[in-house]
Amino acid sequence: MDPRTYARLYGPRVPVRPRARPLVVVLAAVLWAVTLVPFAFLAFLVSLATLWGTAGGGSGLFFLCSGLVVVATAALLILLAHAPGVRDLAMDSRMLLLGATAGPLLTVLAGGVWVLVT
């Protein structure tokens, strides 16, 4: 159908924006709040190890490797957020999906670091 014909018959096309669902928004917020706990642990551990390594005359290789892991994890989440199927979701559903993906990733990473440190 010609877009001008549609506009003449029905007026200009106005896309319908999905409404936010309060339960999904609350679940996404709780999931991201829980996800921030292993992130804070990892940030504290990396900064402490970097400080000790720098004070001891280290090369800073641990900081570089830790930074690369963080950048790779962030890149993975960004790629997931811009995937065609996820991009079409409503923002609250997208945040819930990304929180459900980021939570286990950071928890496994924090658990692995905890096992290596202790």
PDB file of N, CA and C in Angstrom, residues 18 20-36 74 77-83 85-104:
ATOM      1  N   PRO A  18       4.509   0.612  23.939  1.00  0.00           N
ATOM      2  CA  PRO A  18       4.013  -0.268  25.001  1.00  0.00           C
ATOM      3  C   PRO A  18       4.089   0.418  26.358  1.00  0.00           C
ATOM      4  N   ALA A  20       4.491   0.663  30.406  1.00  0.00           N
ATOM      5  CA  ALA A  20       5.328   0.006  31.404  1.00  0.00           C
ATOM      6  C   ALA A  20       4.450  -0.800  32.358  1.00  0.00           C
ATOM      7  N   ARG A  21       4.905  -1.995  32.657  1.00  0.00           N
ATOM      8  CA  ARG A  21       4.197  -2.856  33.598  1.00  0.00           C
ATOM      9  C   ARG A  21       4.911  -2.775  34.939  1.00  0.00           C
ATOM     10  N   PRO A  22       4.206  -2.380  35.989  1.00  0.00           N
ATOM     11  CA  PRO A  22       4.866  -2.150  37.278  1.00  0.00           C
ATOM     12  C   PRO A  22       5.567  -3.386  37.844  1.00  0.00           C
ATOM     13  N   LEU A  23       4.995  -4.558  37.674  1.00  0.00           N
ATOM     14  CA  LEU A  23       5.615  -5.757  38.223  1.00  0.00           C
ATOM     15  C   LEU A  23       6.941  -6.057  37.530  1.00  0.00           C
ATOM     16  N   VAL A  24       6.980  -5.884  36.220  1.00  0.00           N
ATOM     17  CA  VAL A  24       8.213  -6.131  35.473  1.00  0.00           C
ATOM     18  C   VAL A  24       9.272  -5.091  35.852  1.00  0.00           C
ATOM     19  N   VAL A  25       8.847  -3.855  36.053  1.00  0.00           N
ATOM     20  CA  VAL A  25       9.793  -2.808  36.451  1.00  0.00           C
ATOM     21  C   VAL A  25      10.373  -3.120  37.830  1.00  0.00           C
ATOM     22  N   VAL A  26       9.543  -3.551  38.756  1.00  0.00           N
ATOM     23  CA  VAL A  26      10.024  -3.888  40.110  1.00  0.00           C
ATOM     24  C   VAL A  26      10.952  -5.098  40.054  1.00  0.00           C
ATOM     25  N   LEU A  27      10.588  -6.120  39.289  1.00  0.00           N
ATOM     26  CA  LEU A  27      11.452  -7.295  39.163  1.00  0.00           C
ATOM     27  C   LEU A  27      12.802  -6.938  38.552  1.00  0.00           C
ATOM     28  N   ALA A  28      12.795  -6.083  37.533  1.00  0.00           N
ATOM     29  CA  ALA A  28      14.053  -5.666  36.917  1.00  0.00           C
ATOM     30  C   ALA A  28      14.907  -4.875  37.898  1.00  0.00           C
ATOM     31  N   ALA A  29      14.282  -3.996  38.686  1.00  0.00           N
ATOM     32  CA  ALA A  29      15.034  -3.209  39.667  1.00  0.00           C
ATOM     33  C   ALA A  29      15.638  -4.102  40.746  1.00  0.00           C
ATOM     34  N   VAL A  30      14.876  -5.080  41.216  1.00  0.00           N
ATOM     35  CA  VAL A  30      15.397  -5.999  42.232  1.00  0.00           C
ATOM     36  C   VAL A  30      16.528  -6.848  41.656  1.00  0.00           C
ATOM     37  N   LEU A  31      16.352  -7.300  40.434  1.00  0.00           N
ATOM     38  CA  LEU A  31      17.382  -8.118  39.799  1.00  0.00           C
ATOM     39  C   LEU A  31      18.675  -7.335  39.600  1.00  0.00           C
ATOM     40  N   TRP A  32      18.562  -6.077  39.182  1.00  0.00           N
ATOM     41  CA  TRP A  32      19.764  -5.260  39.007  1.00  0.00           C
ATOM     42  C   TRP A  32      20.389  -4.895  40.350  1.00  0.00           C
ATOM     43  N   ALA A  33      19.577  -4.719  41.394  1.00  0.00           N
ATOM     44  CA  ALA A  33      20.128  -4.441  42.725  1.00  0.00           C
ATOM     45  C   ALA A  33      20.922  -5.644  43.233  1.00  0.00           C
ATOM     46  N   VAL A  34      20.396  -6.848  43.002  1.00  0.00           N
ATOM     47  CA  VAL A  34      21.119  -8.060  43.397  1.00  0.00           C
ATOM     48  C   VAL A  34      22.370  -8.235  42.543  1.00  0.00           C
ATOM     49  N   THR A  35      22.311  -7.832  41.290  1.00  0.00           N
ATOM     50  CA  THR A  35      23.458  -7.941  40.400  1.00  0.00           C
ATOM     51  C   THR A  35      24.588  -7.008  40.824  1.00  0.00           C
ATOM     52  N   LEU A  36      24.254  -5.902  41.447  1.00  0.00           N
ATOM     53  CA  LEU A  36      25.292  -4.962  41.860  1.00  0.00           C
ATOM     54  C   LEU A  36      26.128  -5.463  43.030  1.00  0.00           C
ATOM     55  N   ALA A  74      30.968  -6.241  29.566  1.00  0.00           N
ATOM     56  CA  ALA A  74      30.119  -5.121  29.155  1.00  0.00           C
ATOM     57  C   ALA A  74      29.801  -5.203  27.660  1.00  0.00           C
ATOM     58  N   LEU A  77      27.039  -7.737  27.107  1.00  0.00           N
ATOM     59  CA  LEU A  77      25.714  -7.213  27.454  1.00  0.00           C
ATOM     60  C   LEU A  77      25.217  -6.187  26.440  1.00  0.00           C
ATOM     61  N   ILE A  78      26.115  -5.363  25.920  1.00  0.00           N
ATOM     62  CA  ILE A  78      25.729  -4.377  24.906  1.00  0.00           C
ATOM     63  C   ILE A  78      25.303  -5.077  23.623  1.00  0.00           C
ATOM     64  N   LEU A  79      26.035  -6.114  23.226  1.00  0.00           N
ATOM     65  CA  LEU A  79      25.635  -6.869  22.036  1.00  0.00           C
ATOM     66  C   LEU A  79      24.277  -7.527  22.224  1.00  0.00           C
ATOM     67  N   LEU A  80      24.033  -8.051  23.415  1.00  0.00           N
ATOM     68  CA  LEU A  80      22.732  -8.645  23.680  1.00  0.00           C
ATOM     69  C   LEU A  80      21.626  -7.597  23.652  1.00  0.00           C
ATOM     70  N   ALA A  81      21.909  -6.410  24.191  1.00  0.00           N
ATOM     71  CA  ALA A  81      20.894  -5.350  24.212  1.00  0.00           C
ATOM     72  C   ALA A  81      20.540  -4.866  22.816  1.00  0.00           C
ATOM     73  N   HIS A  82      21.485  -4.955  21.886  1.00  0.00           N
ATOM     74  CA  HIS A  82      21.234  -4.470  20.528  1.00  0.00           C
ATOM     75  C   HIS A  82      20.902  -5.579  19.539  1.00  0.00           C
ATOM     76  N   ALA A  83      20.690  -6.783  20.030  1.00  0.00           N
ATOM     77  CA  ALA A  83      20.272  -7.877  19.154  1.00  0.00           C
ATOM     78  C   ALA A  83      18.869  -7.576  18.631  1.00  0.00           C
ATOM     79  N   GLY A  85      16.066  -9.241  18.181  1.00  0.00           N
ATOM     80  CA  GLY A  85      14.920  -9.701  18.947  1.00  0.00           C
ATOM     81  C   GLY A  85      14.754  -8.965  20.266  1.00  0.00           C
ATOM     82  N   VAL A  86      15.869  -8.603  20.892  1.00  0.00           N
ATOM     83  CA  VAL A  86      15.821  -7.914  22.180  1.00  0.00           C
ATOM     84  C   VAL A  86      15.519  -6.432  21.987  1.00  0.00           C
ATOM     85  N   ARG A  87      16.003  -5.864  20.916  1.00  0.00           N
ATOM     86  CA  ARG A  87      15.794  -4.444  20.655  1.00  0.00           C
ATOM     87  C   ARG A  87      14.321  -4.099  20.468  1.00  0.00           C
ATOM     88  N   ASP A  88      13.529  -5.074  20.007  1.00  0.00           N
ATOM     89  CA  ASP A  88      12.103  -4.837  19.792  1.00  0.00           C
ATOM     90  C   ASP A  88      11.279  -4.933  21.073  1.00  0.00           C
ATOM     91  N   LEU A  89      11.877  -5.406  22.160  1.00  0.00           N
ATOM     92  CA  LEU A  89      11.148  -5.516  23.424  1.00  0.00           C
ATOM     93  C   LEU A  89      10.924  -4.143  24.039  1.00  0.00           C
ATOM     94  N   ALA A  90       9.969  -4.077  24.934  1.00  0.00           N
ATOM     95  CA  ALA A  90       9.763  -2.850  25.707  1.00  0.00           C
ATOM     96  C   ALA A  90      10.961  -2.666  26.644  1.00  0.00           C
ATOM     97  N   MET A  91      11.206  -1.434  27.065  1.00  0.00           N
ATOM     98  CA  MET A  91      12.390  -1.139  27.866  1.00  0.00           C
ATOM     99  C   MET A  91      12.400  -1.917  29.178  1.00  0.00           C
ATOM    100  N   ASP A  92      11.242  -2.060  29.826  1.00  0.00           N
ATOM    101  CA  ASP A  92      11.230  -2.785  31.100  1.00  0.00           C
ATOM    102  C   ASP A  92      11.544  -4.267  30.896  1.00  0.00           C
ATOM    103  N   SER A  93      11.028  -4.854  29.835  1.00  0.00           N
ATOM    104  CA  SER A  93      11.331  -6.259  29.541  1.00  0.00           C
ATOM    105  C   SER A  93      12.794  -6.438  29.157  1.00  0.00           C
ATOM    106  N   ARG A  94      13.329  -5.472  28.424  1.00  0.00           N
ATOM    107  CA  ARG A  94      14.737  -5.538  28.033  1.00  0.00           C
ATOM    108  C   ARG A  94      15.649  -5.462  29.259  1.00  0.00           C
ATOM    109  N   MET A  95      15.322  -4.574  30.206  1.00  0.00           N
ATOM    110  CA  MET A  95      16.128  -4.464  31.424  1.00  0.00           C
ATOM    111  C   MET A  95      16.031  -5.727  32.274  1.00  0.00           C
ATOM    112  N   LEU A  96      14.855  -6.345  32.295  1.00  0.00           N
ATOM    113  CA  LEU A  96      14.694  -7.595  33.027  1.00  0.00           C
ATOM    114  C   LEU A  96      15.544  -8.700  32.402  1.00  0.00           C
ATOM    115  N   LEU A  97      15.538  -8.791  31.087  1.00  0.00           N
ATOM    116  CA  LEU A  97      16.338  -9.797  30.394  1.00  0.00           C
ATOM    117  C   LEU A  97      17.825  -9.558  30.603  1.00  0.00           C
ATOM    118  N   LEU A  98      18.268  -8.318  30.488  1.00  0.00           N
ATOM    119  CA  LEU A  98      19.689  -8.017  30.674  1.00  0.00           C
ATOM    120  C   LEU A  98      20.119  -8.246  32.126  1.00  0.00           C
ATOM    121  N   GLY A  99      19.254  -7.931  33.076  1.00  0.00           N
ATOM    122  CA  GLY A  99      19.573  -8.192  34.478  1.00  0.00           C
ATOM    123  C   GLY A  99      19.654  -9.684  34.760  1.00  0.00           C
ATOM    124  N   ALA A 100      18.773 -10.449  34.131  1.00  0.00           N
ATOM    125  CA  ALA A 100      18.806 -11.905  34.312  1.00  0.00           C
ATOM    126  C   ALA A 100      20.045 -12.506  33.665  1.00  0.00           C
ATOM    127  N   THR A 101      20.593 -11.855  32.667  1.00  0.00           N
ATOM    128  CA  THR A 101      21.823 -12.334  32.036  1.00  0.00           C
ATOM    129  C   THR A 101      23.054 -11.868  32.799  1.00  0.00           C
ATOM    130  N   ALA A 102      23.057 -10.619  33.240  1.00  0.00           N
ATOM    131  CA  ALA A 102      24.232 -10.070  33.914  1.00  0.00           C
ATOM    132  C   ALA A 102      24.419 -10.642  35.302  1.00  0.00           C
ATOM    133  N   GLY A 103      23.331 -10.953  35.986  1.00  0.00           N
ATOM    134  CA  GLY A 103      23.426 -11.466  37.350  1.00  0.00           C
ATOM    135  C   GLY A 103      24.238 -12.744  37.450  1.00  0.00           C
ATOM    136  N   PRO A 104      23.879 -13.794  36.724  1.00  0.00           N
ATOM    137  CA  PRO A 104      24.672 -15.023  36.804  1.00  0.00           C
ATOM    138  C   PRO A 104      26.096 -14.857  36.285  1.00  0.00           C
TER     139      PRO A 104
END
